[in-house]
Short mmCIF file of C-alpha atoms in Angstrom, two decimals:
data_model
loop_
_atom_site.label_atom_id
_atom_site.label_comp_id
_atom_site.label_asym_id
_atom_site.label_seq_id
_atom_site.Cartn_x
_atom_site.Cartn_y
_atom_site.Cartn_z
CA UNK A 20 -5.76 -35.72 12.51
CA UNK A 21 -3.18 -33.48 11.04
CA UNK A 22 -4.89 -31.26 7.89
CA UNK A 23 -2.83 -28.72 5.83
CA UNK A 24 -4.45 -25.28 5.37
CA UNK A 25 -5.33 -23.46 2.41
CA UNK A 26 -6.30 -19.44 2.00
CA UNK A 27 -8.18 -17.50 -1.01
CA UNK A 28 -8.07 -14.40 -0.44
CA UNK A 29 -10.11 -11.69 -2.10
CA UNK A 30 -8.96 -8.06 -2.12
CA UNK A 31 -11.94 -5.37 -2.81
CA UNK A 32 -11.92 -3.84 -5.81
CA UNK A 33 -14.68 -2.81 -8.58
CA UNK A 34 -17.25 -4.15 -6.07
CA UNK A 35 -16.71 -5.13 -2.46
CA UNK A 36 -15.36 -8.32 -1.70
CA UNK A 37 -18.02 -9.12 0.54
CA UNK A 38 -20.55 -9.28 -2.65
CA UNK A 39 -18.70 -11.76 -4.43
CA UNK A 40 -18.27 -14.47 -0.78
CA UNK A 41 -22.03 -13.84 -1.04
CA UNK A 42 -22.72 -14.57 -4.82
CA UNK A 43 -19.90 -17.75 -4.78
CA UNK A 44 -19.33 -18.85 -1.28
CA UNK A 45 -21.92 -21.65 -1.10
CA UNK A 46 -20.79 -23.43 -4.09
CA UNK A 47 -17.35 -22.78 -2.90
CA UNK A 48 -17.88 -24.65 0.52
CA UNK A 49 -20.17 -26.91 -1.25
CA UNK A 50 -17.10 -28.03 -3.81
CA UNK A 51 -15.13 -27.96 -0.67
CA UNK A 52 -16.66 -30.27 1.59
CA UNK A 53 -18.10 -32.90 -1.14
CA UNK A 54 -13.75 -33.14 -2.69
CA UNK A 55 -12.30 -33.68 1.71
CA UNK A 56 -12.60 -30.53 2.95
CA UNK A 57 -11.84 -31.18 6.75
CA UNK A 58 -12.63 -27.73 8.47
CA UNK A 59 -13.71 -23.86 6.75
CA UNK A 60 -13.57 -20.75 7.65
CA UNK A 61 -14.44 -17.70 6.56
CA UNK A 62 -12.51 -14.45 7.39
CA UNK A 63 -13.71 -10.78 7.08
CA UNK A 64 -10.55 -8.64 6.77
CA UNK A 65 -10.37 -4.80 5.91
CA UNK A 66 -10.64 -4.80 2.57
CA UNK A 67 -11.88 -8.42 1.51
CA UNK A 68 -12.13 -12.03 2.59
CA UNK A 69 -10.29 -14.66 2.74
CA UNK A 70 -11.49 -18.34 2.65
CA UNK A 71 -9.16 -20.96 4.54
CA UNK A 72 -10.08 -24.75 3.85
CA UNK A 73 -7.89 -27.49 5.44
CA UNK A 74 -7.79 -30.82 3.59
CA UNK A 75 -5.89 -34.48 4.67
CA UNK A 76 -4.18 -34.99 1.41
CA UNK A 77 -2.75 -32.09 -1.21
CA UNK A 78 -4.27 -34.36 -3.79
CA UNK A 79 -7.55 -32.97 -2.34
CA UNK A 80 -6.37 -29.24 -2.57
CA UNK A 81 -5.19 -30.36 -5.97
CA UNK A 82 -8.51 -31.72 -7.17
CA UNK A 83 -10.77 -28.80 -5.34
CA UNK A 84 -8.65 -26.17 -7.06
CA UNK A 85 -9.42 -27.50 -10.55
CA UNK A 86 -12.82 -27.83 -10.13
CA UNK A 87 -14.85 -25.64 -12.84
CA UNK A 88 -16.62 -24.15 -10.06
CA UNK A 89 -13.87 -22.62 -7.91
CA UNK A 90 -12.06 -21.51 -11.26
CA UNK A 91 -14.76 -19.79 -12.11
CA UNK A 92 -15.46 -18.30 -8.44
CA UNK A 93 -12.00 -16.98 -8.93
CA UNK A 94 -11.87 -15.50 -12.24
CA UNK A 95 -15.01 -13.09 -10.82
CA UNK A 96 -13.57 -11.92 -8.17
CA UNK A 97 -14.35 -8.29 -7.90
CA UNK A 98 -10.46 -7.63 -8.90
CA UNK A 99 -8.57 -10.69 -10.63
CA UNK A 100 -5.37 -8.97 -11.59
CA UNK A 101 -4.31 -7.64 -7.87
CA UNK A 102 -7.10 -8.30 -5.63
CA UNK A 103 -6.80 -12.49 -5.46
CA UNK A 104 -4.41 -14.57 -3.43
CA UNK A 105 -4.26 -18.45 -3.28
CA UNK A 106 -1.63 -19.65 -1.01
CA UNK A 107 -0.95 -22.93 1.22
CA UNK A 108 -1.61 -21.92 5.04
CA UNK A 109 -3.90 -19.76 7.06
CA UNK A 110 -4.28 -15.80 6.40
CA UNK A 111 -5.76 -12.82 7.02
CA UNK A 112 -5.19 -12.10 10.91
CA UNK A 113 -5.42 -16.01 12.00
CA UNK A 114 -0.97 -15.63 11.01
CA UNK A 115 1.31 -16.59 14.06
CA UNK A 116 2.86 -12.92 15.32
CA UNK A 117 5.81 -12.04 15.20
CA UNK A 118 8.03 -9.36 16.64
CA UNK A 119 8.93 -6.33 14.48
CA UNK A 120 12.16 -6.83 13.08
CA UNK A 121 13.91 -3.23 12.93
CA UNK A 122 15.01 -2.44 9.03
CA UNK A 123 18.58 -3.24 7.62
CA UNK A 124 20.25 -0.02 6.56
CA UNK A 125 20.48 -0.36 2.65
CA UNK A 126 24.56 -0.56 0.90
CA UNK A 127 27.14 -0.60 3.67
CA UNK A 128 25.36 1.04 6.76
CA UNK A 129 26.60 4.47 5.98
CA UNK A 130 25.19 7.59 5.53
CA UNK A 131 25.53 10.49 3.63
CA UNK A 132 27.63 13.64 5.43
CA UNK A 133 25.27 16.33 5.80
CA UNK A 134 26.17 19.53 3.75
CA UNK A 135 26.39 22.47 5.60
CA UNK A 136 24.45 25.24 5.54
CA UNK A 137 25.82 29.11 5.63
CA UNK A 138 23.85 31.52 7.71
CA UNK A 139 22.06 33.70 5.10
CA UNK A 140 23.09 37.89 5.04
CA UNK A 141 22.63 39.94 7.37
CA UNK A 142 20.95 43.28 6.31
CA UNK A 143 22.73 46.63 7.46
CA UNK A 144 21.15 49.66 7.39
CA UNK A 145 23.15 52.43 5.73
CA UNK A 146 24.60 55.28 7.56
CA UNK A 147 24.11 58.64 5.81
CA UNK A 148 27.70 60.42 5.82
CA UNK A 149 27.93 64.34 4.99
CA UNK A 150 28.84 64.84 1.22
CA UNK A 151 33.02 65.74 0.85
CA UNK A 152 31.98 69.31 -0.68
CA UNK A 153 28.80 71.68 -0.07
CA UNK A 154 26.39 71.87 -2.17
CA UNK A 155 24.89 75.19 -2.86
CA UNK A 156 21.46 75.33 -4.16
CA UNK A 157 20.30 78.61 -6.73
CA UNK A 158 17.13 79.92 -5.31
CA UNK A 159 14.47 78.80 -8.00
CA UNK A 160 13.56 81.46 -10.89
CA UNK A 161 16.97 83.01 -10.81
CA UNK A 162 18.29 81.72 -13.65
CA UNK A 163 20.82 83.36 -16.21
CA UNK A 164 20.66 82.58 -19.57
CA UNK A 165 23.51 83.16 -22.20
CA UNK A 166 22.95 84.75 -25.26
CA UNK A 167 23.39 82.19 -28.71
CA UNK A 168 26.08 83.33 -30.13
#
């Protein structure tokens, strides 16, 4: 029996995910199952859940998908904008693995030439030198004044 997967996947957002399988799961599986649903599964992820429903025929998918029941299970989702995925094949952690491909270095592999850097000043201290000529200090209160002419 060979049966083609399909995933909804709900992302958390103004409420949990996990409220909204609650409020619209039954009538999901129920919708499901009564339009050739083969085999269900529900899968708690971090962050949401994500329904995967195989059916025989894509007309099957076709005709679940525009049931008024499962559009309107998927307009509520807790975050319609970013937080709902419908896609053909299984999801959440049920995906084959596969090994971590190491990133492509972006333009044409080469990298920029590093500036260099000057060592910053080094602080002297000064050396005191004598002055070139003495200096000769008056003792204090000896002072001659001129007279104003």
């Amino acid at each position: 029996m060979s049966v083609r997967w399909w995933s909804i996947e709900v992302r958390d957002g103004v409420l949990p995910a996990m409220r909204w399988k609650d409020g619209y799961g039954e009538a999901l599986l129920e919708a499901a199952v009564t339009n050739g649903a083969r085999k269900w599964e529900w899968t708690v992820i971090p962050g949401g859940v994500v329904l995967e429903v195989a059916f025989r025929e894509s007309d099957e998918w076709d005709r679940f998908r525009s049931l008024p029941v499962v559009t309107a299970a998927l307009d509520a989702t807790p975050d319609p904008v970013n937080g709902l995925y419908v896609y053909p094949g299984r999801g959440g952690s049920a995906s084959a693995r596969s090994p971590k491909r190491k990133p492509r270095p972006t333009g044409a592999g080469a990298a920029a030439i590093p500036i260099p850097v000057e060592p910053p000043p080094v602080a002297r201290l000064a050396v005191a030198a004598p002055p070139a000529e003495p200096l000769v200090a008056e003792p204090i209160g000896h002072q001659t004044l001129e007279p104003a002419a």
